[in-house]
Coordinates of N, CA and C in Angstrom, one line a residue:
X276 N -1.4 -37.1 -45.3 CA -0.5 -36.2 -44.8 C 0.7 -37.0 -44.2
X277 N 1.9 -36.5 -44.4 CA 3.1 -37.1 -43.9 C 3.7 -36.2 -42.8
X278 N 3.4 -36.5 -41.6 CA 3.9 -35.6 -40.5 C 5.4 -35.4 -40.6
X279 N 5.9 -34.2 -40.4 CA 7.3 -33.9 -40.4 C 7.5 -32.7 -39.4
X280 N 8.7 -32.6 -38.8 CA 8.9 -31.4 -38.0 C 9.1 -30.1 -38.7
X281 N 8.9 -29.0 -38.1 CA 9.0 -27.7 -38.7 C 10.4 -27.5 -39.1
X282 N 10.6 -26.9 -40.3 CA 12.0 -26.7 -40.7 C 12.6 -25.5 -39.9
X283 N 13.9 -25.6 -39.7 CA 14.7 -24.6 -39.0 C 15.1 -23.5 -40.1
X284 N 15.0 -22.3 -39.7 CA 15.5 -21.2 -40.6 C 17.0 -21.3 -40.7
X285 N 17.6 -21.1 -41.8 CA 19.1 -21.1 -42.0 C 19.7 -20.0 -41.0
X286 N 20.8 -20.3 -40.5 CA 21.5 -19.5 -39.5 C 21.6 -18.0 -40.0
X287 N 22.1 -17.9 -41.2 CA 22.3 -16.5 -41.7 C 21.0 -15.8 -41.8
X288 N 19.9 -16.4 -42.2 CA 18.6 -15.8 -42.3 C 18.2 -15.4 -40.9
X289 N 18.4 -16.2 -39.9 CA 18.0 -15.9 -38.5 C 18.8 -14.7 -38.0
X290 N 20.1 -14.6 -38.3 CA 20.9 -13.5 -37.8 C 20.5 -12.2 -38.4
X291 N 20.2 -12.2 -39.7 CA 19.8 -11.0 -40.4 C 18.4 -10.5 -39.9
X292 N 17.5 -11.5 -39.7 CA 16.2 -11.1 -39.3 C 16.3 -10.5 -37.9
X293 N 17.1 -11.0 -37.0 CA 17.2 -10.5 -35.6 C 17.9 -9.1 -35.7
X294 N 18.9 -9.0 -36.6 CA 19.6 -7.7 -36.7 C 18.6 -6.6 -37.1
X295 N 17.8 -6.9 -38.1 CA 16.8 -6.0 -38.6 C 15.7 -5.7 -37.5
X296 N 15.3 -6.7 -36.8 CA 14.3 -6.5 -35.8 C 14.8 -5.7 -34.6
X297 N 16.1 -5.7 -34.4 CA 16.7 -4.9 -33.3 C 16.5 -3.4 -33.5
X298 N 16.3 -3.0 -34.8 CA 16.1 -1.6 -35.1 C 14.7 -1.1 -34.8
X299 N 13.8 -2.0 -34.7 CA 12.4 -1.5 -34.5 C 11.7 -2.6 -33.6
X300 N 10.4 -2.5 -33.7 CA 9.6 -3.5 -32.9 C 9.8 -4.9 -33.4
X301 N 9.9 -5.9 -32.5 CA 10.2 -7.3 -32.8 C 8.9 -7.8 -33.5
X302 N 9.0 -8.3 -34.8 CA 7.8 -8.8 -35.5 C 7.1 -9.9 -34.8
X303 N 5.8 -9.9 -34.8 CA 5.0 -10.8 -34.1 C 5.3 -12.3 -34.6
X304 N 5.4 -12.5 -35.8 CA 5.7 -13.8 -36.4 C 7.0 -14.4 -35.8
X305 N 8.0 -13.5 -35.6 CA 9.3 -14.0 -35.1 C 9.1 -14.3 -33.6
X306 N 8.4 -13.5 -32.9 CA 8.1 -13.7 -31.5 C 7.4 -15.1 -31.2
X307 N 6.4 -15.3 -32.0 CA 5.6 -16.5 -31.9 C 6.5 -17.7 -32.1
X308 N 7.3 -17.7 -33.2 CA 8.2 -18.8 -33.5 C 9.2 -19.0 -32.4
X309 N 9.8 -17.9 -31.9 CA 10.9 -18.0 -30.9 C 10.3 -18.5 -29.6
X310 N 9.2 -18.0 -29.2 CA 8.6 -18.3 -27.8 C 7.8 -19.6 -27.8
X311 N 7.1 -19.9 -28.8 CA 6.2 -21.1 -28.8 C 6.8 -22.3 -29.6
X312 N 7.6 -22.0 -30.6 CA 8.2 -23.1 -31.4 C 7.1 -23.8 -32.1
X313 N 7.2 -25.1 -32.1 CA 6.2 -26.0 -32.8 C 5.0 -26.2 -31.9
X314 N 4.1 -25.2 -32.0 CA 2.9 -25.3 -31.1 C 2.0 -26.4 -31.4
X315 N 1.7 -26.6 -32.7 CA 0.8 -27.6 -33.2 C 1.6 -28.6 -34.1
X316 N 2.0 -29.7 -33.5 CA 2.7 -30.7 -34.3 C 1.8 -31.4 -35.3
X317 N 2.4 -31.7 -36.5 CA 1.6 -32.4 -37.5 C 1.1 -33.7 -37.1
X318 N 1.8 -34.4 -36.2 CA 1.4 -35.8 -35.8 C 0.0 -35.7 -35.1
X319 N -0.3 -34.6 -34.4 CA -1.6 -34.4 -33.7 C -2.7 -34.4 -34.7
X320 N -2.5 -34.0 -35.9 CA -3.6 -33.9 -36.9 C -3.5 -35.0 -38.0
X321 N -2.6 -35.9 -37.9 CA -2.4 -36.9 -39.0 C -3.6 -37.8 -39.2
X322 N -4.4 -38.1 -38.2 CA -5.6 -38.9 -38.4 C -6.7 -38.3 -39.2
X323 N -6.7 -36.9 -39.2 CA -7.7 -36.2 -39.9 C -7.5 -36.2 -41.4
X324 N -6.3 -36.6 -41.9 CA -6.0 -36.6 -43.3 C -5.9 -38.0 -43.9
X325 N -6.2 -38.2 -45.2 CA -6.1 -39.4 -45.8 C -4.6 -39.8 -46.1
X326 N -4.4 -41.1 -46.5 CA -3.0 -41.5 -46.7 C -2.8 -41.6 -48.2
X327 N -3.8 -41.4 -49.1 CA -3.6 -41.5 -50.5 C -3.6 -40.1 -51.0
X328 N -3.0 -39.9 -52.2 CA -3.0 -38.6 -52.9 C -1.9 -37.7 -52.5
X329 N -2.0 -36.5 -52.9 CA -1.0 -35.5 -52.5 C -0.9 -35.3 -51.0
X330 N 0.2 -35.0 -50.5 CA 0.3 -34.7 -49.1 C -0.4 -33.4 -48.7
X331 N -1.1 -33.4 -47.6 CA -1.7 -32.1 -47.1 C -0.8 -31.1 -46.6
X332 N -1.2 -29.9 -46.5 CA -0.4 -28.8 -45.9 C -0.4 -29.0 -44.4
X333 N 0.7 -28.6 -43.8 CA 0.8 -28.7 -42.4 C -0.2 -27.9 -41.6
X334 N -1.1 -28.5 -40.9 CA -2.2 -27.7 -40.2 C -1.6 -26.8 -39.1
X335 N -0.5 -27.2 -38.5 CA 0.2 -26.4 -37.5 C 0.7 -25.1 -38.1
X336 N 1.3 -25.2 -39.3 CA 1.8 -24.0 -39.9 C 0.7 -23.2 -40.4
X337 N -0.4 -23.8 -40.9 CA -1.5 -23.0 -41.4 C -2.2 -22.2 -40.3
X338 N -2.3 -22.8 -39.2 CA -3.0 -22.1 -38.1 C -2.3 -20.9 -37.6
X339 N -1.0 -20.9 -37.7 CA -0.2 -19.7 -37.3 C 0.0 -18.8 -38.5

């Protein structure tokens, strides 16, 4: 696994998502991302993954 920070959503995507969410209930996935951010960093799990082969999926993103 190669630890890397979570990607940021493009600004236009974030604006459109917030505009759509303003019309109804704020989606849970957006609230979690906005309030908690990177809750589980990849570096915390790096020792659990091998260094050879294909990179593993981000455990922090999988858990959410």
